[in-house]
Coordinates of C-alpha atoms and ligand atoms in Angstrom, one line a residue:
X111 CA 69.4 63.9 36.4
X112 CA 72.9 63.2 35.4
X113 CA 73.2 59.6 33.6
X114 CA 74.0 56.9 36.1
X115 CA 76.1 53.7 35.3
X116 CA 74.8 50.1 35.9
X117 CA 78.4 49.0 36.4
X118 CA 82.1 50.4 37.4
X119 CA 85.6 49.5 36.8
X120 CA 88.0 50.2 39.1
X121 CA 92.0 49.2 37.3
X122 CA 92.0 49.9 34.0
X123 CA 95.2 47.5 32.5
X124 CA 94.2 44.7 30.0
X125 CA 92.1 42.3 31.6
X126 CA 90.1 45.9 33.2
X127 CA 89.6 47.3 29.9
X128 CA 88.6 44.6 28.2
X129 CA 85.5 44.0 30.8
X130 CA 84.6 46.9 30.8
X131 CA 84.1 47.4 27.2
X132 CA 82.3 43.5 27.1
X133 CA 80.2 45.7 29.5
X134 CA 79.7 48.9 27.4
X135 CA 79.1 46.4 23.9
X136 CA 76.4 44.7 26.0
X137 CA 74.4 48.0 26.3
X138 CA 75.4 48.9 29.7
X139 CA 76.3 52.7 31.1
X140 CA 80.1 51.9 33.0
X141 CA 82.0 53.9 35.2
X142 CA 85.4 53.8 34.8
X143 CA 88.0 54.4 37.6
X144 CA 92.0 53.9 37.4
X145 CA 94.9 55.0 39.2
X146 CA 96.3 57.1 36.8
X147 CA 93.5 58.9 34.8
X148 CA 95.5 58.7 31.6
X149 CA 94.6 55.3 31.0
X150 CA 91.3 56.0 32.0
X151 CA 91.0 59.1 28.6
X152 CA 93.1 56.3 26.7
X153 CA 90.3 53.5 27.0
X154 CA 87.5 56.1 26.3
X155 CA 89.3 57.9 23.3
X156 CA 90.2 54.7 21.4
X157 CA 87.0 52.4 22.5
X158 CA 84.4 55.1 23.5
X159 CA 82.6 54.2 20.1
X160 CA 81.8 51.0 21.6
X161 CA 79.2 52.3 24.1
X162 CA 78.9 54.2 26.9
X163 CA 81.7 55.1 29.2
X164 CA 81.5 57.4 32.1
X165 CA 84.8 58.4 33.1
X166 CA 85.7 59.6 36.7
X167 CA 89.1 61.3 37.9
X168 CA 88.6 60.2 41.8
X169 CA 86.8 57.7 43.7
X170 CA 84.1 59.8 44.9
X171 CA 82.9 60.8 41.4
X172 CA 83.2 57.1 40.3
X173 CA 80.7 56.1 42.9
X174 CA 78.7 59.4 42.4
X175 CA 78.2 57.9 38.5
X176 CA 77.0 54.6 39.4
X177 CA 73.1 53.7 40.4
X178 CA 72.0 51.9 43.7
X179 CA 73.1 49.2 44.4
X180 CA 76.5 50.2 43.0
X181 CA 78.5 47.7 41.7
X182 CA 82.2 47.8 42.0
X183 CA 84.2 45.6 40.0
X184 CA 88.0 45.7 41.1
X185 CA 90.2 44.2 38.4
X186 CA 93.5 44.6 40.1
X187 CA 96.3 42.5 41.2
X188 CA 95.6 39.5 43.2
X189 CA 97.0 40.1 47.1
X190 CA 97.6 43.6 49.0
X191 CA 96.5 46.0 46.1
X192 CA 93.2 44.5 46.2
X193 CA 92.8 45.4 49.8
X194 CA 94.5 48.8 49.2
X195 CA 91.2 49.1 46.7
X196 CA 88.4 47.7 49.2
X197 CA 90.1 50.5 51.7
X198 CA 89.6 53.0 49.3
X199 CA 86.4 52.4 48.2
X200 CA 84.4 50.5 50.7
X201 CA 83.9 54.0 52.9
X202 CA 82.1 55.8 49.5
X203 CA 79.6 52.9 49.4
X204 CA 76.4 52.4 51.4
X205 CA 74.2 49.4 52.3
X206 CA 73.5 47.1 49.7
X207 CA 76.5 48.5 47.5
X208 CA 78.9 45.4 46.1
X209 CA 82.6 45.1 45.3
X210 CA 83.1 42.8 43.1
X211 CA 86.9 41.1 43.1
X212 CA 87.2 39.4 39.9
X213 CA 90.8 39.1 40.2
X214 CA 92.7 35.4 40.9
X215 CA 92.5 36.1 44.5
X216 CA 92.6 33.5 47.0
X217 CA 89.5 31.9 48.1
X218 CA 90.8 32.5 52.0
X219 CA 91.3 36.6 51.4
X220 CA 88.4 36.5 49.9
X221 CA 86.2 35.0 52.8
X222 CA 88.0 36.9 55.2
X223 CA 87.0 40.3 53.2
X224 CA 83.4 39.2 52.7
X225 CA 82.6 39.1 56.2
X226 CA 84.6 42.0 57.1
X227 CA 82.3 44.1 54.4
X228 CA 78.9 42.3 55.0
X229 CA 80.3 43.7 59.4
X230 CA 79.3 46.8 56.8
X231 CA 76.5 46.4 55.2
X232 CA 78.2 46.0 52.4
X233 CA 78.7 42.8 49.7
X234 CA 81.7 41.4 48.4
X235 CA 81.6 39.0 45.6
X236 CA 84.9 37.3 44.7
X237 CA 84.4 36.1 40.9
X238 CA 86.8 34.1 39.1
X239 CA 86.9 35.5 35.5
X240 CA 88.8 32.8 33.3
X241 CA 89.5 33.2 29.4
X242 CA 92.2 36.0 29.3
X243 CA 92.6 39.0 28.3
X244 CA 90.4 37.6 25.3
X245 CA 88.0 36.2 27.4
X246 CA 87.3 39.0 29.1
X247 CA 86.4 40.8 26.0
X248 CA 84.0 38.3 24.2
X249 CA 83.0 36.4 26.6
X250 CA 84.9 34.7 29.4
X251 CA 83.4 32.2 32.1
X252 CA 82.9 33.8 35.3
X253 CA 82.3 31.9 38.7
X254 CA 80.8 34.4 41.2
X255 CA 80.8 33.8 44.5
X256 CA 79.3 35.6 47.4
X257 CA 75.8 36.6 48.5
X258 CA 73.1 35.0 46.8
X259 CA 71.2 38.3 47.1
X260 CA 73.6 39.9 45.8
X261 CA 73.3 37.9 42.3
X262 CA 70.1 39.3 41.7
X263 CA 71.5 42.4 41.2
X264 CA 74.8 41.6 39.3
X265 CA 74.1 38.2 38.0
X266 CA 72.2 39.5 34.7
X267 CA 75.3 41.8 33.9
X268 CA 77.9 39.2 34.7
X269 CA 75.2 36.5 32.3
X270 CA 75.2 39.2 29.4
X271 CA 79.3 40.0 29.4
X272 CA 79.6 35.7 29.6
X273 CA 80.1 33.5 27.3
X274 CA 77.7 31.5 25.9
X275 CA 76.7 27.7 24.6
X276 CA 73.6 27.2 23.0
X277 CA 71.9 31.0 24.5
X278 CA 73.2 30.2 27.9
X279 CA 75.5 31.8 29.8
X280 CA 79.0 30.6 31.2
X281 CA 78.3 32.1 34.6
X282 CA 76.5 31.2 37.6
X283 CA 76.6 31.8 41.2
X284 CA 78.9 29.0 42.3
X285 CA 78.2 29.4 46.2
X286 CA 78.7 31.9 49.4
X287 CA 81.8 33.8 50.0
X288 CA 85.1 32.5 48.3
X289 CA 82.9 30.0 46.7
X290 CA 83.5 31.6 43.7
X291 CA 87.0 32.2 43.9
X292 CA 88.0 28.2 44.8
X293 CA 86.3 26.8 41.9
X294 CA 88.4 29.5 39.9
X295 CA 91.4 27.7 41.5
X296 CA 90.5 24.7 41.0
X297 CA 90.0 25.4 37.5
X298 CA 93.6 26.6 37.3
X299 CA 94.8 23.3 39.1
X300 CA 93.0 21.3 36.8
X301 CA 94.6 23.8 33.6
X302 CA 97.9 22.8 35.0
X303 CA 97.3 19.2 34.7
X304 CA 95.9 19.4 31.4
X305 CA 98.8 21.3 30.0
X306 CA 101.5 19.0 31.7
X307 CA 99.5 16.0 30.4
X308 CA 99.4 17.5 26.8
X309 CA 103.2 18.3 27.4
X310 CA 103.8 14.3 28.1
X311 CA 102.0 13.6 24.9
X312 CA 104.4 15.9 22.8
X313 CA 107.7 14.8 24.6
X314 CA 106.6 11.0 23.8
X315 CA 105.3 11.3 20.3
X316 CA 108.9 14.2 19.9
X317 CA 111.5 11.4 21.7
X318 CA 110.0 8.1 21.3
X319 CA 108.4 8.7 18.0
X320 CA 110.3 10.7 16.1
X321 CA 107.5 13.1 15.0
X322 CA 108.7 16.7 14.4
X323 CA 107.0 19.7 16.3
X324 CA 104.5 20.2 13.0
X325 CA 103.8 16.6 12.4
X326 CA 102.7 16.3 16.2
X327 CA 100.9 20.1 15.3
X328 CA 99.1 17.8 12.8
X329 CA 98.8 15.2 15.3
X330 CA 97.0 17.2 18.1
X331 CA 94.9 19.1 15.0
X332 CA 93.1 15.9 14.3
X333 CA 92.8 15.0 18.1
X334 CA 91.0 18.3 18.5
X335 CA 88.4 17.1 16.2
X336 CA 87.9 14.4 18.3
X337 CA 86.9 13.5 21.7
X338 CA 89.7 15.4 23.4
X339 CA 88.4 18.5 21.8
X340 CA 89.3 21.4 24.0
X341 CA 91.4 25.2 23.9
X342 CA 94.1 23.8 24.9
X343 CA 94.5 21.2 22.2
X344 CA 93.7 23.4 20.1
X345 CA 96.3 26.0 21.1
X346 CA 99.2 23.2 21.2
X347 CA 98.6 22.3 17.5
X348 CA 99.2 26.1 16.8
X349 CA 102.3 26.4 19.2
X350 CA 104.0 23.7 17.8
X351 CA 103.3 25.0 14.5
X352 CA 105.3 27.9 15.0
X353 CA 108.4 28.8 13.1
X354 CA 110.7 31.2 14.8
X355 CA 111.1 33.7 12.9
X356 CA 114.6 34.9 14.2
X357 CA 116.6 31.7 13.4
X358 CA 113.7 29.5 11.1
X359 CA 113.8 26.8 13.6
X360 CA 110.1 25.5 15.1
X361 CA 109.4 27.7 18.0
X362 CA 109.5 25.2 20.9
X363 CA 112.8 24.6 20.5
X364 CA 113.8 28.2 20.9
X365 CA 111.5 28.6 24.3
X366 CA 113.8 27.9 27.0
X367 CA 112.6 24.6 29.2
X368 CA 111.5 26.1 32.5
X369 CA 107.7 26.6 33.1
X370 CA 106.5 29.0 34.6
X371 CA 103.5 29.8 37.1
X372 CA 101.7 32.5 39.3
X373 CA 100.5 30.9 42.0
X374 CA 97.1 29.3 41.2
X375 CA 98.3 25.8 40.7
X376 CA 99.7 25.8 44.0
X377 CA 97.2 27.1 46.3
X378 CA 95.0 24.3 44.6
X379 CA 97.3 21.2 45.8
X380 CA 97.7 23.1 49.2
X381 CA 93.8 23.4 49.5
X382 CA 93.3 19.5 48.6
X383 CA 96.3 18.8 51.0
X384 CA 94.5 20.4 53.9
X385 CA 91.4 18.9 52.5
X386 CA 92.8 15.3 52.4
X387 CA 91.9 15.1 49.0
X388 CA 94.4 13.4 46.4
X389 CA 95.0 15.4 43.6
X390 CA 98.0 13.9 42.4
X391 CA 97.8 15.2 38.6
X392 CA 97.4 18.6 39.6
X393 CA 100.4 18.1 42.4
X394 CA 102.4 16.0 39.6
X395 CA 101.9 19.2 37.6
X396 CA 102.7 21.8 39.9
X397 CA 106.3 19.9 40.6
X398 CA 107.3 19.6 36.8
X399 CA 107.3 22.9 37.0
X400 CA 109.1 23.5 39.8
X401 CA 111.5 20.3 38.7
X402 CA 111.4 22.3 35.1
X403 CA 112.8 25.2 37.2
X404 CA 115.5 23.6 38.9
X405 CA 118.6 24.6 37.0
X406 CA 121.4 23.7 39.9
X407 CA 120.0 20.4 40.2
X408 CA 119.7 19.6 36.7
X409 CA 122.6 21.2 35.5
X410 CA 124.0 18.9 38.7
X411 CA 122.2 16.0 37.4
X412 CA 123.4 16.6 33.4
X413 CA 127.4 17.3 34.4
X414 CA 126.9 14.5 37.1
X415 CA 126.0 12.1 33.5
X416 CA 123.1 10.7 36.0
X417 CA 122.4 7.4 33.5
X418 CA 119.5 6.6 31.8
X419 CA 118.4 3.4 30.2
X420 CA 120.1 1.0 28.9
X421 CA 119.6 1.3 24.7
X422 CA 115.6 1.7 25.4
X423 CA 113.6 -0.3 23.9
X424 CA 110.4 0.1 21.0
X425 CA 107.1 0.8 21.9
X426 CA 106.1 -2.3 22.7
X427 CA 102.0 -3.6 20.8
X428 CA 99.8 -0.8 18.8
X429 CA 100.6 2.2 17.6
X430 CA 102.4 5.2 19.3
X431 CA 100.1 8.2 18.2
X432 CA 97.0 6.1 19.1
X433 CA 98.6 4.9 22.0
X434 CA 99.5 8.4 23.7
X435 CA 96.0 9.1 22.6
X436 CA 94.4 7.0 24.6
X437 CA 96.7 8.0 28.0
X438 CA 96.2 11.5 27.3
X439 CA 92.6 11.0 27.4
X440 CA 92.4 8.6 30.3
X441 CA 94.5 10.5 32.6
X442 CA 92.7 13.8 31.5
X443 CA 89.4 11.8 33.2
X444 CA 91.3 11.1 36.5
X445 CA 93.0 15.1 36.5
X446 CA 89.4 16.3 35.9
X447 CA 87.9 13.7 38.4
X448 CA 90.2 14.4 41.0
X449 CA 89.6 18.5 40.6
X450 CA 85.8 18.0 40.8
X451 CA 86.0 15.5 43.8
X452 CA 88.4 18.6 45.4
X453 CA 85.2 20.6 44.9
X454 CA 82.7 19.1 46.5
X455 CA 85.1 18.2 49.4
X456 CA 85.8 22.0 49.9
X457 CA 81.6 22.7 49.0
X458 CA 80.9 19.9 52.2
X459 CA 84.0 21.7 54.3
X460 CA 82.7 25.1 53.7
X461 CA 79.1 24.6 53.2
X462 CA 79.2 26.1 49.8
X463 CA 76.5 23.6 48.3
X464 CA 78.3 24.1 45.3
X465 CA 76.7 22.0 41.9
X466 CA 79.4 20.0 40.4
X467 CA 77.8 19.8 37.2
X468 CA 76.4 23.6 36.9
X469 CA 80.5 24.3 37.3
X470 CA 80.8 21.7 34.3
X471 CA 78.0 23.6 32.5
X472 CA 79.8 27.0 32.6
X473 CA 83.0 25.7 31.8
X474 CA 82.2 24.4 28.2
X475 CA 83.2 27.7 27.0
X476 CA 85.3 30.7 27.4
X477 CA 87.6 29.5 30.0
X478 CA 91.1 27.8 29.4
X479 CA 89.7 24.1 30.0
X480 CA 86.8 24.8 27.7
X481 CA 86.6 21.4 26.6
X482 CA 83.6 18.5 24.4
X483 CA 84.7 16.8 27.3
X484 CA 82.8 18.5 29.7
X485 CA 79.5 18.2 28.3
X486 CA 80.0 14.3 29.6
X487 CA 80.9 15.5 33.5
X488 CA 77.9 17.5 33.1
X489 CA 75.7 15.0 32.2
X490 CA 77.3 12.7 34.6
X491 CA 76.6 15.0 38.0
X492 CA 73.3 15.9 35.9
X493 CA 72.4 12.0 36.6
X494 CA 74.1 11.8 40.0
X495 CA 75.2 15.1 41.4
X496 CA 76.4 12.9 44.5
X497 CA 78.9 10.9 42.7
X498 CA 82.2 10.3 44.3
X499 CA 84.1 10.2 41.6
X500 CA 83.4 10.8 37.6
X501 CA 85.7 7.8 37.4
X502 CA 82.8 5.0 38.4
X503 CA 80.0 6.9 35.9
X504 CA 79.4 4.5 33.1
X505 CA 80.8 7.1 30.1
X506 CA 84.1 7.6 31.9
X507 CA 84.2 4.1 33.0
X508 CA 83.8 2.9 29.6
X509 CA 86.1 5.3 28.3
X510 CA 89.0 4.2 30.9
X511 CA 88.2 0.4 30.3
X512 CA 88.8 1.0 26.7
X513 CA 92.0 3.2 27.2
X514 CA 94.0 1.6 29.8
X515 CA 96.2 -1.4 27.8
X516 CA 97.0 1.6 25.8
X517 CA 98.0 4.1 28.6
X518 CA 100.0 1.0 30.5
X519 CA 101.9 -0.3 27.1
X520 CA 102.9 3.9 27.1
X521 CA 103.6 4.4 31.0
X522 CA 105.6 1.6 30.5
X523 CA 107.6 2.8 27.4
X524 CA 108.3 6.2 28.6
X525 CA 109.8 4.2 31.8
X526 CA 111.8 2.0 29.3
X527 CA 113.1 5.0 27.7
X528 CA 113.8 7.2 30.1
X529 CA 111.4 9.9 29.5
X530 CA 109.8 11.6 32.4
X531 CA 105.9 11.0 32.3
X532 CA 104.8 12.3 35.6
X533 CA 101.2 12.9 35.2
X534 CA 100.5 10.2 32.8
X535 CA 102.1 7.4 35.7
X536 CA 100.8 8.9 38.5
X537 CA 97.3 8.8 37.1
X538 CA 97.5 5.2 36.3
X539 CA 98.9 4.6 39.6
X540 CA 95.8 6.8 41.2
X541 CA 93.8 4.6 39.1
X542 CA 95.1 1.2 40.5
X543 CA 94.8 2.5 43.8
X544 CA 91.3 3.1 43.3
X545 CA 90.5 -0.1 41.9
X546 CA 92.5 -2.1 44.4
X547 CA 90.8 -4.9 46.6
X548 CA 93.4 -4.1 49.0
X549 CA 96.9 -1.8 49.4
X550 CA 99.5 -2.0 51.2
X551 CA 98.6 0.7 53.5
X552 CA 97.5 -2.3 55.7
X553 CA 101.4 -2.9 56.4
X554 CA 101.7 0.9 57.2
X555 CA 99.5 1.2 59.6
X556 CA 101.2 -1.6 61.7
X557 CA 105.1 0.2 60.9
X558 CA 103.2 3.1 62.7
X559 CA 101.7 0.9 65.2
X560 CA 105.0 -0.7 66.0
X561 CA 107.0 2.4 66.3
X562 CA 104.7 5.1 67.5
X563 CA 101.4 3.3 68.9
X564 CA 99.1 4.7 66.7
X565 CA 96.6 1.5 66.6
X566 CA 94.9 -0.1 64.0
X567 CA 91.7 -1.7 62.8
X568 CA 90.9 -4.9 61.9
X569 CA 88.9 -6.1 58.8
X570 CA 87.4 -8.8 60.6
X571 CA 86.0 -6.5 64.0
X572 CA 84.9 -3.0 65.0
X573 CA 87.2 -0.9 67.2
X574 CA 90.5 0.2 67.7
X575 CA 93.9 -2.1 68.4
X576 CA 97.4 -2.2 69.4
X577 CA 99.9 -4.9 69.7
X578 CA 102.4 -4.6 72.7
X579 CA 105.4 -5.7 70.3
X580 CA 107.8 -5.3 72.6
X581 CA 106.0 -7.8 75.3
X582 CA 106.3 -11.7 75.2
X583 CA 104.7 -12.8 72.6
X584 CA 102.9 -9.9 71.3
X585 CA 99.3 -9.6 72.3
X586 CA 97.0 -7.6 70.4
X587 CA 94.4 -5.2 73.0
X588 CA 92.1 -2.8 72.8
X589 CA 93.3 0.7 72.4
Ligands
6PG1 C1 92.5 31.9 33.1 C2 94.0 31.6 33.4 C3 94.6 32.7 34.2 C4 96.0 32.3 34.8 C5 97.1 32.6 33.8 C6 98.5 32.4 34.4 O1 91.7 31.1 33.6 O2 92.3 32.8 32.3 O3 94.0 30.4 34.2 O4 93.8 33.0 35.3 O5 96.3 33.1 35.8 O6 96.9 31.7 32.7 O7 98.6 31.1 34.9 P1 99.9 30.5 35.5 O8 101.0 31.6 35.4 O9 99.6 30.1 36.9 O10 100.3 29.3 34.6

């Protein structure tokens, strides 16, 4: 009998290739499938050593090669070529097969396809894959969602190809359907907010501080060996290390100053906008970008000599690296909060069931956000897996109480000086609306009583209200 595959790729660029030789290093038999079969011979010429690769020219011999249930993993881009793939392929399979999508699709297009293939017989798993092109070769974290049943036959290959901490794998099945593919998202939003965060920290320590690009290198190197330990710490110190090599000056201030971004960030503030859940870290990130990428209005804005501060003045009580610390790691709590509580509002919306702290758990490794820091949200949903916010567990509570005279005295300075801190300000502000005894949305709910009738409560009675403004004297009545 000829010798069947466990697993198939089908799109064969970098991300592709490099799963399906995690696969083939893991022990497994894959199929490969691409749309030009030269890349196809390319990856089995220069990585067939690595294991064992069954090439196939057309669809039909790709799922000829691969044992019941197939498994189809499509590792294309995100949007109309991934349907163009499902089209292709779905009328090959048979009952019980699975496509797996393990590209950055969106959670919706990935509901709507797995019921469409389930109307088949078929299952369609929409797994967010997050590491890179890296990642994907030794070990990225991988959030499948999808049938449960379906798991039993893929999760073991997804667990192997994963990355690990202490023996266990960064994958689980995160929930039904696009399950899978929102927490990806969410992971992205929450990526966004990290980076812009880490970005404040630089600007401050570069404008305020005076440090040069490789003494804040040095600065975020010994940060990384502490509590705000993560890949993307890790990675700044080595950015801003960089010389360019072109002109000898440090490589961030030959990058030009507009960032960037595919799509992911986005979908996540639309998603908690429609959810009614306030990620403002993730939104503040998303729009620095877009404010980043702005060039009529800030070349507007520059020729325009909009003011800034008077002469600004010092950082006002401890020390500025310590300082910015301290933000940085208090508003990372509230970005990473305010992701999470996105979660389990879209796991309650959607009836995902999704585990807060199992999504913690596999992102300690191999993904972007891969992080100390998560160990702590896992344990935290590990002792309440109902909280409503990671701010109120005792660690993060702590760890605020102790930061926030530090991240004021800097929201305060950047403010003073004129340099844009979006994510640090908004999560303090996020914060002190949390904490508030009272806000003054009491006074907005009566503008929109007063000019659109949209009642009230009251704090001392059930029910409903409006007041007749216009009338004598203004009586209040039941609405
Ligand atoms: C990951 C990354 C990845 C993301 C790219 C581009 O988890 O491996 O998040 O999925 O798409 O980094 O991100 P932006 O272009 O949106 O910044």
């Amino acid at each position: 009998m000829s010798q069947k595959a466990q697993i198939g790729v089908t799109g064969l660029a970098v991300m592709g290739r490099n799963l399906a030789r995690n696969f083939a290093r893991h022990g497994h038999t894959v199929a490969l499938h691409n749309r030009s079969y030269g890349r196809t011979k390319e990856l089995v010429e220069e990585f067939g050593h690595e294991g064992t690769f069954l090439p196939a020219e057309t669809a039909e011999q790709f799922v000829a090669s691969l044992e019941r249930p197939r498994r189809v993993v499509i590792m294309v881009k995100a949007g109309p070529a991934t349907d163009a793939v499902i089209d292709e392929f779905a009328p090959l399979l048979e009952e019980g097969d699975m496509l797996i999508d393990a590209g950055n699709a969106h959670y919706a297009d990935t509901r709507r396809r797995e019921a469409a293939l389930k109307a088949k017989g078929l299952h369609f798993v929409g797994a967010g894959v997050s590491g890179g092109e890296e990642g994907a070769l030794h070990g990225p974290s991988i959030m499948p969602g999808g049938p449960k049943e379906s798991y039993e036959a893929l999760g073991p290959l997804l667990e192997d190809i994963a990355a690990k901490v202490d023996g266990e794998p960064c994958c689980v099945h995160v929930g039904p359907d696009g399950a899978g593919h929102f927490v990806k998202m969410v992971h992205n939003g929450i990526e966004y907010a990290d980076m812009q965060l880490i970005a404040e920290a630089y600007d401050l320590l570069r404008q305020v501080g005076g440090l040069s690009p490789e003494e804040i290198a040095g600065t975020f190197s010994e940060w990384n060996e502490g509590r705000l330990g993560s890949y993307l710490i890790e990675i700044t110190a080595e950015v801003l290390k960089q010389v360019d090599a072109a002109t000898g000056k440090p490589f961030v201030d030959i990058v030009v100053d507009r960032a960037e971004q595919k799509g992911t960030g986005r979908w996540t503030v639309q998603a908690a906008l429609d959810l009614g859940v306030p990620v403002s870290g993730i939104a503040e990130s998303v729009f620095a970008r877009a404010i980043s990428g702005g060039v009529q209005e800030r070349e507007a804005a520059v020729s325009a000599g909009l003011p800034g501060p008077s002469a600004g003045a010092d950082h006002v009580g401890g020390d500025l690296r310590a300082d910015v610390e301290q933000a940085l790691f208090a508003s990372k709590i509230v970005a990473y909060a305010q992701g999470f509580q996105q979660i389990q509002a879209a796991s309650k919306e959607y009836g995902w069931d999704i585990d807060p702290g199992a999504m913690a758990k596999i992102w300690r490794a191999g993904c972007i956000i891969r992080a100390k820091f998560l160990d702590f949200i896992k344990q935290a949903y590990d002792k309440n897996n109902e909280l409503p916010t990671l701010l109120v567990d005792q660690y993060f509570l702590d760890a605020v109480a102790g930061a926030q005279d530090a991240w004021r005295r800097v929201v305060v300075t950047a403010a003073q000086q004129g340099i844009p801190a979006p994510g640090f300000s908004s999560a303090l502000a996020y914060y002190d609306s949390l904490r508030a005894q009272r806000l003054p949305a009491a006074l907005i709910q009566g503008q929109r009583d007063f000019f659109g009738a949209h009642t009230y409560q009251r704090v001392d009675k059930p029910g409903s209200f409006h007041t007749l403004w216009a009338a004598e004297g203004r009586p209040e009545v039941d609405a």
